[in-house]
mmCIF file of C-alpha atoms in Angstrom:
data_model
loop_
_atom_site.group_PDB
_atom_site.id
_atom_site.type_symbol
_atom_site.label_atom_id
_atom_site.label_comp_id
_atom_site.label_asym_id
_atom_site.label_seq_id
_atom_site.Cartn_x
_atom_site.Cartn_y
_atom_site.Cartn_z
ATOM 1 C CA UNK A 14 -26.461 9.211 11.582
ATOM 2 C CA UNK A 15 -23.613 11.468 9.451
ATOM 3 C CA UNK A 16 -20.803 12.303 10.098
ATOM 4 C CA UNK A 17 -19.642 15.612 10.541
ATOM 5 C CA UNK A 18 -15.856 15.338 9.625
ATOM 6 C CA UNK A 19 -13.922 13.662 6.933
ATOM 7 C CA UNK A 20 -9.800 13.737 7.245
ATOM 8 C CA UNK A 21 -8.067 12.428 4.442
ATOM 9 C CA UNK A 22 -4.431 11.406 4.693
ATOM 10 C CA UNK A 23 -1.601 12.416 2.363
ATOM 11 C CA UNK A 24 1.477 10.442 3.296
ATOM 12 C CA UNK A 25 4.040 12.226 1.510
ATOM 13 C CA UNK A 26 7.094 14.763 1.789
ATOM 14 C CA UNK A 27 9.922 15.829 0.027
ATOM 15 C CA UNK A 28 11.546 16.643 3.193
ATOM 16 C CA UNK A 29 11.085 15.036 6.651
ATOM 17 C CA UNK A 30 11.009 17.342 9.581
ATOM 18 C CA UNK A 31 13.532 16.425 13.086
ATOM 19 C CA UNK A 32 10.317 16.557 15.014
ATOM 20 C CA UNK A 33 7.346 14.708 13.022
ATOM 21 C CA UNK A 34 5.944 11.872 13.988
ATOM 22 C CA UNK A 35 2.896 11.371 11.717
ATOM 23 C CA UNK A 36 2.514 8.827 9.005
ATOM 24 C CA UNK A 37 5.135 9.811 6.134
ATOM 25 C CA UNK A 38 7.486 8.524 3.468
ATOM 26 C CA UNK A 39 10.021 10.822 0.772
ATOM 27 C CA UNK A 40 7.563 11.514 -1.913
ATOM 28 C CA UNK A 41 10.958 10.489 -4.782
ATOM 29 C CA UNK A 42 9.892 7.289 -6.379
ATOM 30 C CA UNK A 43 6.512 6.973 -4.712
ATOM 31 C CA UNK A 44 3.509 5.053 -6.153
ATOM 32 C CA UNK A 45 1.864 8.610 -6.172
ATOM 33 C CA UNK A 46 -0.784 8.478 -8.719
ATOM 34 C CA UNK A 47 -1.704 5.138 -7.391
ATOM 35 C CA UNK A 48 -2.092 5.641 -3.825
ATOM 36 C CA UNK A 49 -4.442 9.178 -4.912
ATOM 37 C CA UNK A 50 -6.930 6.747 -7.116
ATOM 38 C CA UNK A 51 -6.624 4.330 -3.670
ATOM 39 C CA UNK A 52 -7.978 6.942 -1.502
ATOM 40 C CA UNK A 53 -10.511 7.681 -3.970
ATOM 41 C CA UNK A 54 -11.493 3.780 -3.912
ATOM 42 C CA UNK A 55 -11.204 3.598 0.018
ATOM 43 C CA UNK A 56 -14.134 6.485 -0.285
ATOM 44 C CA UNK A 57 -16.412 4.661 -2.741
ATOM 45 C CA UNK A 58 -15.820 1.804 -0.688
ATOM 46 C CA UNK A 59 -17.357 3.621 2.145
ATOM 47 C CA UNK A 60 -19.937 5.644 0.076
ATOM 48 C CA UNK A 61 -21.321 2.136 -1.366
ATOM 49 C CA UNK A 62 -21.336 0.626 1.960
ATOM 50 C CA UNK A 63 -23.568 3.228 3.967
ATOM 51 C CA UNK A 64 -25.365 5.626 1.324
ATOM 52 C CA UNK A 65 -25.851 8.687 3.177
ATOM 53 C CA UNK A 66 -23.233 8.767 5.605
ATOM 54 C CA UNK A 67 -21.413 11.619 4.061
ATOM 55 C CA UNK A 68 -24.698 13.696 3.258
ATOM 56 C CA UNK A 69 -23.891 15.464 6.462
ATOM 57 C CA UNK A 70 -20.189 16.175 6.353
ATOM 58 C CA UNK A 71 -19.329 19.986 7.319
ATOM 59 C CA UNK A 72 -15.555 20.150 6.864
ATOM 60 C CA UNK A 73 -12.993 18.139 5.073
ATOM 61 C CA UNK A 74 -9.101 18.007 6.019
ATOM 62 C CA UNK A 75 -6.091 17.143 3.806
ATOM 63 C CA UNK A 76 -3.139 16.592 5.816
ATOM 64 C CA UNK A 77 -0.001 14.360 5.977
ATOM 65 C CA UNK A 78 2.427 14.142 5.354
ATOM 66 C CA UNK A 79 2.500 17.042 3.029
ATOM 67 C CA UNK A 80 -0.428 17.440 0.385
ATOM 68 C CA UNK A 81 0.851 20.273 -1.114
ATOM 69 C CA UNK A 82 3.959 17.824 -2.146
ATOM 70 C CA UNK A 83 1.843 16.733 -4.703
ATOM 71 C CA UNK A 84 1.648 18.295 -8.183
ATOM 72 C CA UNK A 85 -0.965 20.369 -9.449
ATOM 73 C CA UNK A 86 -2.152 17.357 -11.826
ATOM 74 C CA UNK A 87 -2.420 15.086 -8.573
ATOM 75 C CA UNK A 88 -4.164 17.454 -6.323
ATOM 76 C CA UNK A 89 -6.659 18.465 -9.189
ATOM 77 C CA UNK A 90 -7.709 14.482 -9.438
ATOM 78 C CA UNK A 91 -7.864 14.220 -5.747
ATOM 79 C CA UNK A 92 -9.995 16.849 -5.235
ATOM 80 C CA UNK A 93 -12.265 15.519 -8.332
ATOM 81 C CA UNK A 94 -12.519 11.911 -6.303
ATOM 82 C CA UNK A 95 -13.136 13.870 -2.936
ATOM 83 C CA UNK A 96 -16.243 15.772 -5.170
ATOM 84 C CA UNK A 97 -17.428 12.609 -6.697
ATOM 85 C CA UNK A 98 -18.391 10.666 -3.237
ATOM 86 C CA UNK A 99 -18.432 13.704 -1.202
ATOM 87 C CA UNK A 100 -21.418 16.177 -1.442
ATOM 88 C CA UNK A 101 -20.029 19.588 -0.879
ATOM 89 C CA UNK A 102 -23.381 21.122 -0.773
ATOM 90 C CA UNK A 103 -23.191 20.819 3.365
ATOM 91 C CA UNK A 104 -19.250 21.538 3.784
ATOM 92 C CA UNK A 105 -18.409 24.873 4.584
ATOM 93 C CA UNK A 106 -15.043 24.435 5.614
ATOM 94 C CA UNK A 107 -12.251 22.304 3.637
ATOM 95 C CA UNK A 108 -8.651 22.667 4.264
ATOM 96 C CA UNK A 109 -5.219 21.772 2.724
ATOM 97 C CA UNK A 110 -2.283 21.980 4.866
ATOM 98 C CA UNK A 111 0.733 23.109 2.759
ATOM 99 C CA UNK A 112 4.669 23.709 3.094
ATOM 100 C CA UNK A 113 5.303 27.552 2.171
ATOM 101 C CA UNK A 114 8.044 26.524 -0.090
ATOM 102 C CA UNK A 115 5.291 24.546 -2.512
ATOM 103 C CA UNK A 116 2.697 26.337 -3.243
ATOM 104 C CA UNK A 117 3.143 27.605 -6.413
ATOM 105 C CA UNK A 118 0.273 29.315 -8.354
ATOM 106 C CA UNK A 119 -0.516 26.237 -10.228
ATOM 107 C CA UNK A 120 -1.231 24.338 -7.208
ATOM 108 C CA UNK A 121 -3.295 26.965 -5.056
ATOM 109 C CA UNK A 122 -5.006 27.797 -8.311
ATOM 110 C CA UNK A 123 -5.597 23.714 -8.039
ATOM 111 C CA UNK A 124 -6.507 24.163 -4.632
ATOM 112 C CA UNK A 125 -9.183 26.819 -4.662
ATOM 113 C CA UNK A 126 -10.989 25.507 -7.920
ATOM 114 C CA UNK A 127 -10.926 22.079 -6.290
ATOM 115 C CA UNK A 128 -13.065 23.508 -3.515
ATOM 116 C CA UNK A 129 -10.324 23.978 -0.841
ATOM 117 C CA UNK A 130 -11.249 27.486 1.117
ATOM 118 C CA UNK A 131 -8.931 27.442 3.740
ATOM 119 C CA UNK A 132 -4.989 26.975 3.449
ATOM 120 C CA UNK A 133 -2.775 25.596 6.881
ATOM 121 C CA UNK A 134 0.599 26.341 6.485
ATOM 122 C CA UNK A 135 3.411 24.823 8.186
ATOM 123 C CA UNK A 136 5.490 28.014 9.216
ATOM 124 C CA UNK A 137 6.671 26.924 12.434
ATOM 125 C CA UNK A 138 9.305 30.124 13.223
ATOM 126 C CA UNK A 139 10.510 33.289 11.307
ATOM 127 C CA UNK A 140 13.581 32.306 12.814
ATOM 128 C CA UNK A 141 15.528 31.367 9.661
ATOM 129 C CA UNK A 142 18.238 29.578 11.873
ATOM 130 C CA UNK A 143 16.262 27.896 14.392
ATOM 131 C CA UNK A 144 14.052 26.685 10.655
ATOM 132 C CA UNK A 145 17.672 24.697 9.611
ATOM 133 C CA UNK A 146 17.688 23.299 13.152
ATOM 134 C CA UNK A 147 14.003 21.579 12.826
ATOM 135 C CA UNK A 148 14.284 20.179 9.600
ATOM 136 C CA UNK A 149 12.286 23.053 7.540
ATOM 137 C CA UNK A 150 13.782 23.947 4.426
ATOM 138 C CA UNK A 151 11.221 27.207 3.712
ATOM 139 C CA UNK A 152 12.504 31.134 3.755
ATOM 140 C CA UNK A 153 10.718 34.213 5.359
ATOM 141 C CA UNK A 154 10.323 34.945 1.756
ATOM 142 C CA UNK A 155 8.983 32.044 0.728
ATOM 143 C CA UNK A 156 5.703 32.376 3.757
ATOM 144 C CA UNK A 157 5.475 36.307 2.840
ATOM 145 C CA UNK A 158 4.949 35.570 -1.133
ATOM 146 C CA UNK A 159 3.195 32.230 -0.414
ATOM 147 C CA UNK A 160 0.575 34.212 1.743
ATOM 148 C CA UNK A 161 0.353 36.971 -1.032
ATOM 149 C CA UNK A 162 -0.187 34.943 -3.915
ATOM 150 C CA UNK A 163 -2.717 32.892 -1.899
ATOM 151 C CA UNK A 164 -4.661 35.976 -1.048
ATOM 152 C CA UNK A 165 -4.395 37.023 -5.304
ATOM 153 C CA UNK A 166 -6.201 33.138 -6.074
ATOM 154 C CA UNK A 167 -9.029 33.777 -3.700
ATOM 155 C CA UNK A 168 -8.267 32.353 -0.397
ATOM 156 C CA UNK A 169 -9.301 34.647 2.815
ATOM 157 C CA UNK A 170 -9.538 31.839 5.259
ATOM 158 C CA UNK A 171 -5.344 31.379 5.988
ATOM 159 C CA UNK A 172 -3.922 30.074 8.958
ATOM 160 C CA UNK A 173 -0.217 29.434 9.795
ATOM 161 C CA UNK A 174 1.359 26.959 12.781
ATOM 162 C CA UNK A 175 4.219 28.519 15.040
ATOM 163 C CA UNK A 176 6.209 26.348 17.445
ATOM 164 C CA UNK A 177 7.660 27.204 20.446
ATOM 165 C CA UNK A 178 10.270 25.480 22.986
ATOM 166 C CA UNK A 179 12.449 24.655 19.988
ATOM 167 C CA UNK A 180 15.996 23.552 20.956
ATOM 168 C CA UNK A 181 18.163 26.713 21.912
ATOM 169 C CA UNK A 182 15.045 29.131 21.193
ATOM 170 C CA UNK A 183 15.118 32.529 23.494
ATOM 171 C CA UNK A 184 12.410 34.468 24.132
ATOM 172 C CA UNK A 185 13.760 37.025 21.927
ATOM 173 C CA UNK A 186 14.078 34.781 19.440
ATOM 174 C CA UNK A 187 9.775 33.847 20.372
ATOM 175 C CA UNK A 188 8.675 37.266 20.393
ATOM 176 C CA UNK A 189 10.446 38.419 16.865
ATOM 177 C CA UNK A 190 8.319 35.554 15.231
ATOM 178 C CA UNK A 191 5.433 35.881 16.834
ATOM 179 C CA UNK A 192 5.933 39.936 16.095
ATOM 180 C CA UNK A 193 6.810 38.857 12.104
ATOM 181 C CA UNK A 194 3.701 36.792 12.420
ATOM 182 C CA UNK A 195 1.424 39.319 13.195
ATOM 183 C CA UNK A 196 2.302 41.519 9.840
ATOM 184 C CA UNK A 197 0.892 38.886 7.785
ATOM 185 C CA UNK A 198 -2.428 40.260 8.891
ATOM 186 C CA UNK A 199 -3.927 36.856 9.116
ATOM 187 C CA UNK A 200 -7.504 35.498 10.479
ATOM 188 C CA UNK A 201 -6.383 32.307 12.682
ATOM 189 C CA UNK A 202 -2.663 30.682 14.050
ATOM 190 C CA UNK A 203 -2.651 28.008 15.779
ATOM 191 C CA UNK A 204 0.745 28.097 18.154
ATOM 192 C CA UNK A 205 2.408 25.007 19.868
ATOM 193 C CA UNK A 206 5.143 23.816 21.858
ATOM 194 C CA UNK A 207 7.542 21.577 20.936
ATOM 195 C CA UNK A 208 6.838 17.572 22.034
ATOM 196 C CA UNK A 209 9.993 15.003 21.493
ATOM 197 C CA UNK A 210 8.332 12.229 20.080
ATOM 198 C CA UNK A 211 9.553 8.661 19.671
ATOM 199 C CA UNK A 212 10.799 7.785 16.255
ATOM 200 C CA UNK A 213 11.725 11.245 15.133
ATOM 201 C CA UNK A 214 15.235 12.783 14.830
ATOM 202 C CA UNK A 215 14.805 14.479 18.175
ATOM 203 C CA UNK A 216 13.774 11.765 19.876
ATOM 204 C CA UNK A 217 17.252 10.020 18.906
ATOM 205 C CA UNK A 218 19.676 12.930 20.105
ATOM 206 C CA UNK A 219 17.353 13.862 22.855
ATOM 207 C CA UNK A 220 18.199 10.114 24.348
ATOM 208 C CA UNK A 221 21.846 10.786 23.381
ATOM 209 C CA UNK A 222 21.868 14.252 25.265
ATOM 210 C CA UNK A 223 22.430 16.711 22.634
ATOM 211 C CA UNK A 224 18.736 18.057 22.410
ATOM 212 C CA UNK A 225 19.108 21.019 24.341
ATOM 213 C CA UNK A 226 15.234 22.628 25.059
ATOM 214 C CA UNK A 227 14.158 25.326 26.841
ATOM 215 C CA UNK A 228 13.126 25.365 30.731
ATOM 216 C CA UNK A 229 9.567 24.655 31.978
ATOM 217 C CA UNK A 230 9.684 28.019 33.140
ATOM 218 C CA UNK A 231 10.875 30.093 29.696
ATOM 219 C CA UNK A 232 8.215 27.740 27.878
ATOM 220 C CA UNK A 233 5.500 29.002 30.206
ATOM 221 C CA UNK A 234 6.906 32.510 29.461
ATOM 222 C CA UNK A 235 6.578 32.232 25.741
ATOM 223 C CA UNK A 236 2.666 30.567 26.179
ATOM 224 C CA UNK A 237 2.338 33.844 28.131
ATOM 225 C CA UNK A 238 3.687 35.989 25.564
ATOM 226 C CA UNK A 239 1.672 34.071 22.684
ATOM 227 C CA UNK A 240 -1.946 34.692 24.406
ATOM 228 C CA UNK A 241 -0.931 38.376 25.493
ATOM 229 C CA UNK A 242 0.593 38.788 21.717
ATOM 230 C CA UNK A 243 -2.590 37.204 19.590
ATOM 231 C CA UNK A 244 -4.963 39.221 22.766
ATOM 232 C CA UNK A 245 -3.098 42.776 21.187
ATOM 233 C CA UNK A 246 -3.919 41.743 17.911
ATOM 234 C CA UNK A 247 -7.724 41.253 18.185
ATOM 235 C CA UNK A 248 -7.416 37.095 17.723
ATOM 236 C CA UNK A 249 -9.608 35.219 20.518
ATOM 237 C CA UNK A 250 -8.115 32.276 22.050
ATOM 238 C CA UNK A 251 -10.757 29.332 21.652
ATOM 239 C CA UNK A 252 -8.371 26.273 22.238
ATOM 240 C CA UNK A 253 -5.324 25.602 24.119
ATOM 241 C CA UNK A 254 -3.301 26.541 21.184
ATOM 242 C CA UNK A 255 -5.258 28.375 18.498
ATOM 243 C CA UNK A 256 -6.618 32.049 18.310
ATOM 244 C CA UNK A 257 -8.794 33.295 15.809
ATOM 245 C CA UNK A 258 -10.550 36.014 14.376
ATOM 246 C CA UNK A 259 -14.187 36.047 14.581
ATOM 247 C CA UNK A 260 -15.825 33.564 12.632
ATOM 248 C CA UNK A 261 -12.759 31.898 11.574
ATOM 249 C CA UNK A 262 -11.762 29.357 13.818
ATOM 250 C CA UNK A 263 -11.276 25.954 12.734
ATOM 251 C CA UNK A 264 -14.440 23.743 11.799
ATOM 252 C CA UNK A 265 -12.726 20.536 12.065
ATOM 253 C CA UNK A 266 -10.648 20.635 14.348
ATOM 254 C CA UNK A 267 -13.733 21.669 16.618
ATOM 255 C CA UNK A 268 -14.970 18.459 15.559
ATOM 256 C CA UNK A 269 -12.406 16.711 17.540
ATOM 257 C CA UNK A 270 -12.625 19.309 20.900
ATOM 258 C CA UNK A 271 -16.545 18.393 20.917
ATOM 259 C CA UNK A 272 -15.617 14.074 21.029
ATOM 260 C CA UNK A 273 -17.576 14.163 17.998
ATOM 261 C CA UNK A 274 -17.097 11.425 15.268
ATOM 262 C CA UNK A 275 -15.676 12.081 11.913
ATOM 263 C CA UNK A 276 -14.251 9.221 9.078
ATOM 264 C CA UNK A 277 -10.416 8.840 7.992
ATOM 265 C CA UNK A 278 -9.359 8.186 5.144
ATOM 266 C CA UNK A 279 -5.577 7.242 3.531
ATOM 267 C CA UNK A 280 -2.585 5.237 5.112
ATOM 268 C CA UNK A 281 -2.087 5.899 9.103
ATOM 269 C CA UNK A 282 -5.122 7.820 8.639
ATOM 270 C CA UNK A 283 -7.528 7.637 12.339
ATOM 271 C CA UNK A 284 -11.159 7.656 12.584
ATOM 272 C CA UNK A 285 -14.270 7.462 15.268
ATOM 273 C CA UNK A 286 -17.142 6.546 13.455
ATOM 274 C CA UNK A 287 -20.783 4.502 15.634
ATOM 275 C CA UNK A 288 -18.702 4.461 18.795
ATOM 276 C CA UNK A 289 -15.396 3.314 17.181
ATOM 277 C CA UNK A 290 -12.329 4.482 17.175
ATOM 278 C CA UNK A 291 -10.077 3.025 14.297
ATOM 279 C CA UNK A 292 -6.287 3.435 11.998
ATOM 280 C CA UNK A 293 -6.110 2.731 8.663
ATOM 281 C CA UNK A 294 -2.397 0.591 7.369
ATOM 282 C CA UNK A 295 0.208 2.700 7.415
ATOM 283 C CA UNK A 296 2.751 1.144 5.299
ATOM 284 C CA UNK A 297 1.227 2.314 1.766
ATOM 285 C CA UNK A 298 1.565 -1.168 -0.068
ATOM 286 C CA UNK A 299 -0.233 -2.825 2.749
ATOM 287 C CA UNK A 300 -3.064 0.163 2.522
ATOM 288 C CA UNK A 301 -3.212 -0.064 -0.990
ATOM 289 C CA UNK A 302 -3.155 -3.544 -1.108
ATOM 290 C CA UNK A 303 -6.494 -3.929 1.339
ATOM 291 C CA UNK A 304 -8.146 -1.373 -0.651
ATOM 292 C CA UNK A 305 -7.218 -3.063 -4.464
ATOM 293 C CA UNK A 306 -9.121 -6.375 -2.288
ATOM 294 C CA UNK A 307 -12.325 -4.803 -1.605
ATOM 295 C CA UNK A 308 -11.760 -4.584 2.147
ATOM 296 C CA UNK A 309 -11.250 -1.368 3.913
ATOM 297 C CA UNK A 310 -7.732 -0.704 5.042
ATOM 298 C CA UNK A 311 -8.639 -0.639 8.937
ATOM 299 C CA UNK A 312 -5.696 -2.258 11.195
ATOM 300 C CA UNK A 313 -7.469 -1.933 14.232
ATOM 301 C CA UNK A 314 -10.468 -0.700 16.027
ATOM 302 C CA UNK A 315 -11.723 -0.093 19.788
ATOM 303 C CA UNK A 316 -14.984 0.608 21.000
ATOM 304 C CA UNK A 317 -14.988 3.227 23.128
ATOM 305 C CA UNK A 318 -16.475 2.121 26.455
ATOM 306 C CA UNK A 319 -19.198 4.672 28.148
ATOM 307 C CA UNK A 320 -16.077 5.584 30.857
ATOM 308 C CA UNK A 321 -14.118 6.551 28.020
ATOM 309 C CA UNK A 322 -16.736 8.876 26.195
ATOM 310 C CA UNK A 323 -16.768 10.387 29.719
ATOM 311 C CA UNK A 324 -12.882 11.073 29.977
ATOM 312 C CA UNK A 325 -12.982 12.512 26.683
ATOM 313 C CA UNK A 326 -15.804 14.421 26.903
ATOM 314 C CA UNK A 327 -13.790 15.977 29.641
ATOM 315 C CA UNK A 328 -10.178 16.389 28.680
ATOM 316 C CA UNK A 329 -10.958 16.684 25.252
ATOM 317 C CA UNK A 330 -13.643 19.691 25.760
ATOM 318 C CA UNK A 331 -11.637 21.723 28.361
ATOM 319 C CA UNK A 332 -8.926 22.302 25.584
ATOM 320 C CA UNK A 333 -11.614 25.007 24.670
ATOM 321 C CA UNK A 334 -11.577 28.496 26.053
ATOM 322 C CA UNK A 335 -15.626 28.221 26.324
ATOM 323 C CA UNK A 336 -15.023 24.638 27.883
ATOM 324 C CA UNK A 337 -17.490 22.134 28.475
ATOM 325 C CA UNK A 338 -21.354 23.192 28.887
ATOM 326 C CA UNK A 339 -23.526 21.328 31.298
ATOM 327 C CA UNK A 340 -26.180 20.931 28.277
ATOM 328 C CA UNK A 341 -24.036 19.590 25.567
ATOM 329 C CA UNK A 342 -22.911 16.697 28.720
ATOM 330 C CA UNK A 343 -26.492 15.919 29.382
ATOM 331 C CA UNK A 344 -27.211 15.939 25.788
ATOM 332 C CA UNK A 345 -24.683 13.011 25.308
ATOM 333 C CA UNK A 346 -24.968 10.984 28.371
ATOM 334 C CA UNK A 347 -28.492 11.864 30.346
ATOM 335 C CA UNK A 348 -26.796 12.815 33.656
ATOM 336 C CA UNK A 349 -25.385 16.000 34.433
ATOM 337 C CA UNK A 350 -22.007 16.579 34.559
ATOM 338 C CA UNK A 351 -21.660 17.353 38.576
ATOM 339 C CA UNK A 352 -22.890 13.673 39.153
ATOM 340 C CA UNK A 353 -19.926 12.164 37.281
ATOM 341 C CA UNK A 354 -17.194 14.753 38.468
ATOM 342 C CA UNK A 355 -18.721 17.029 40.683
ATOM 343 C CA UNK A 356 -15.728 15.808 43.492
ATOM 344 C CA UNK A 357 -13.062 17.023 40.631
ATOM 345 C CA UNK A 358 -14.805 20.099 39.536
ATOM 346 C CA UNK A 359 -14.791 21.481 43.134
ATOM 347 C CA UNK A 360 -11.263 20.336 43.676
ATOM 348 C CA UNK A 361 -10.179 21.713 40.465
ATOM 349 C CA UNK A 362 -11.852 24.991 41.379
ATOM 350 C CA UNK A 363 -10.174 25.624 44.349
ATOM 351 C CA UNK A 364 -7.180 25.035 42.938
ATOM 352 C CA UNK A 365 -7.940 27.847 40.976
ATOM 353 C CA UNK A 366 -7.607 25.806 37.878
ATOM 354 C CA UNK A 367 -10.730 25.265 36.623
ATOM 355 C CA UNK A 368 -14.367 27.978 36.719
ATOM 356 C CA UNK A 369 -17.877 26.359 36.966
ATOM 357 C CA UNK A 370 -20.788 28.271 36.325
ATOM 358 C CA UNK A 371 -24.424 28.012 35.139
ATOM 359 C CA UNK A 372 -23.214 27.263 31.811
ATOM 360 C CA UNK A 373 -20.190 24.570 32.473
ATOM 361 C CA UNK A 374 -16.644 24.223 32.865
ATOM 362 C CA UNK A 375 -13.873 26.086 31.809
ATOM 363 C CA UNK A 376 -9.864 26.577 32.384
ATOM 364 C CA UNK A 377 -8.472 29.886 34.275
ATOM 365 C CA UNK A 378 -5.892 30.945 32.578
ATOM 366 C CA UNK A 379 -3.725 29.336 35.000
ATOM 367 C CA UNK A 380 -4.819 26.245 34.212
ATOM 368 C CA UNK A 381 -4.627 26.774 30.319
ATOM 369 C CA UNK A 382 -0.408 26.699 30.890
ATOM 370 C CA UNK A 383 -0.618 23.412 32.708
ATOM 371 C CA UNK A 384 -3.823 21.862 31.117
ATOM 372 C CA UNK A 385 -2.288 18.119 30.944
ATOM 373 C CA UNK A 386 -2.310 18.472 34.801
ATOM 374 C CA UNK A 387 -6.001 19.256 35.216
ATOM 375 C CA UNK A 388 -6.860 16.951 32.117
ATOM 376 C CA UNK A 389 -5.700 13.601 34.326
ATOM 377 C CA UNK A 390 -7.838 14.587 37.121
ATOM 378 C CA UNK A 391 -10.778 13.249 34.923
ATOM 379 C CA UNK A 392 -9.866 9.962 34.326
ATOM 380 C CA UNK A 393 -12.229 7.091 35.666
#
């Protein structure tokens, strides 16, 4: 069987943000080069192992890190190793993520020839203030004449990232980005709120009190304001956090919504390929080091038990505004859906929390703001 997903990591940034905590190191004095012709061994490795399994693939994903840190010379051979054991005949979606602040011409031009169709940027507020605060170093400028000059290359399929519950962030301060956002007159955002996680900058003066964040309440006021604002605008809301224009929302990321299985690839990089879900090394050396032996770079590995497939099925589905159909459950796992949570579905229901119909499961809208909540109802 295929896959239908292939994420590729690319560990690197030239600045680190106060609230990331993915897989990342300063891009200055880097084994750059090195660790690009390591991914491109890591696929080969894979390709040569089971011929076929990327005959399939529909979308590819660069992320990080920061891929767009790289140079033009580094993302052109990339995207040449990506070509070589990758056939692109099937993929009709594959997407950079990119800092506003990089992309120069060079690199979109890069980019687009390299087969990339559809940019992610990391824009996070238009708030230029509230930018210092998080660790971005981009202007206003910089998104408005990153988004034009990506629109003169070729690229129609843009989306940006906005964050709200930042530390000190109003709802004025919300509503002028989200208005700002809207001029860009762009086909898909993805919008979400701020999560303090360990090992970050936050996380360290969040423990020490000086993180100060926004009530539950004015968070739940600016998710309003988001779905009412993209709603105005003509963008659909088909995930928790991301609205798009018709026919662009995101391929792979959909991948993940459905529990469907896709193959990582890079250091810290995360997979779920025949059942298992695995990570990759994330120090680079020891990465690059298992791939220069012939071995692939896994660290670990579980196999996801039948309860678990379940749960996700569940929790990972209802993220979508079109939720989880009865077919697509007895497709998988040959027993409908009310004989494994039929007891939740009704209690979720009354709660007002969850809608089941003929066709599945969905969130209200009151159960979009606290999704988390209805999510741990279907664990096993």
């Amino acid at each position: 069987m295929g896959i239908r997903g292939v994420y590729i990591h690319i560990p690197f940034c030239h600045q680190i943000c106060n609230y990331c905590d993915f897989n990342k190191v300063f891009f200055k004095n880097q084994p750059v080069d090195a660790y690009i012709e390591s991914v491109g061994e890591e696929l080969r490795l894979y390709a040569t192992e089971q011929p076929g399994r990327f005959n399939d693939v529909e979308t590819i994903f660069l992320g990080g890190g920061t891929p767009t840190a790289l140079t033009a010379a580094q993302i052109t051979r990339l995207l040449e190793l990506v070509r070589t054991y990758i056939p692109q005949q099937t993929v009709v979606e594959f997407t950079s993520e990119a800092n506003p602040d990089e992309l120069s011409r060079d690199k979109l031009e890069a980019l687009f020839a390299g087969g990339v169709n559809r940019l992610s940027m990391g824009v996070q507020s238009f708030d230029e203030g509230l930018l210092k605060k998080i660790g971005r170093t981009h202007s206003n400028e910089h998104v408005f004449q990153t988004v034009a000059l990506a629109k003169e290359v070729g690229f129609t399929n843009i989306s940006i990232d906005l964050m709200y519950g930042l530390p000190n962030q109003t709802l004025e301060q919300w509503q002028h980005t989200l208005q700002t956002a809207m001029t860009l007159n762009l086909p898909h955002f993805s919008a979400y709120s701020l999560l303090v996680e360990p090992k970050t900058v936050f996380y360290i003066q969040y423990n020490k009190g000086k993180l100060a964040l926004p009530t539950e309440d004015l968070e739940a006021t600016m998710y309003g304001h988001l779905i009412d604002e993209m709603e105005r605008h003509g963008l659909k809301q088909y995930e928790i956090s991301n609205f798009a224009k018709d026919g662009y929302a995101s391929v792979h990321n959909k991948i993940y919504w459905d529990n469907d299985e896709y193959a990582g690839f890079g250091a810290g990089a995360h997979g779920y390929v025949d059942g298992v879900r695995y990570s990759n090394h994330g120090p680079i050396k020891k990465y690059m080091d298992a791939v220069a032996s012939g071995q692939k770079p896994v660290i670990h590995e579980h196999t996801v038990t039948r309860d678990e497939r379940l749960e996700e099925q569940m929790f990972l589905g209802l993220r979508k505004t079109d939720g989880v159909t009865h077919d697509e459950f007895m497709r998988k796992f040959g027993v409908p859906m009310i004989d494994v949570f039929g007891d939740v579905i009704a209690s979720e229901v009354e709660l007002e929390r969850l809608i089941h119909d003929e066709d599945g499961v969905r969130l209200t809208r009151r159960g979009r703001f606290i999704g988390n909540e209805v999510f741990q109802q279907f664990l096993l």
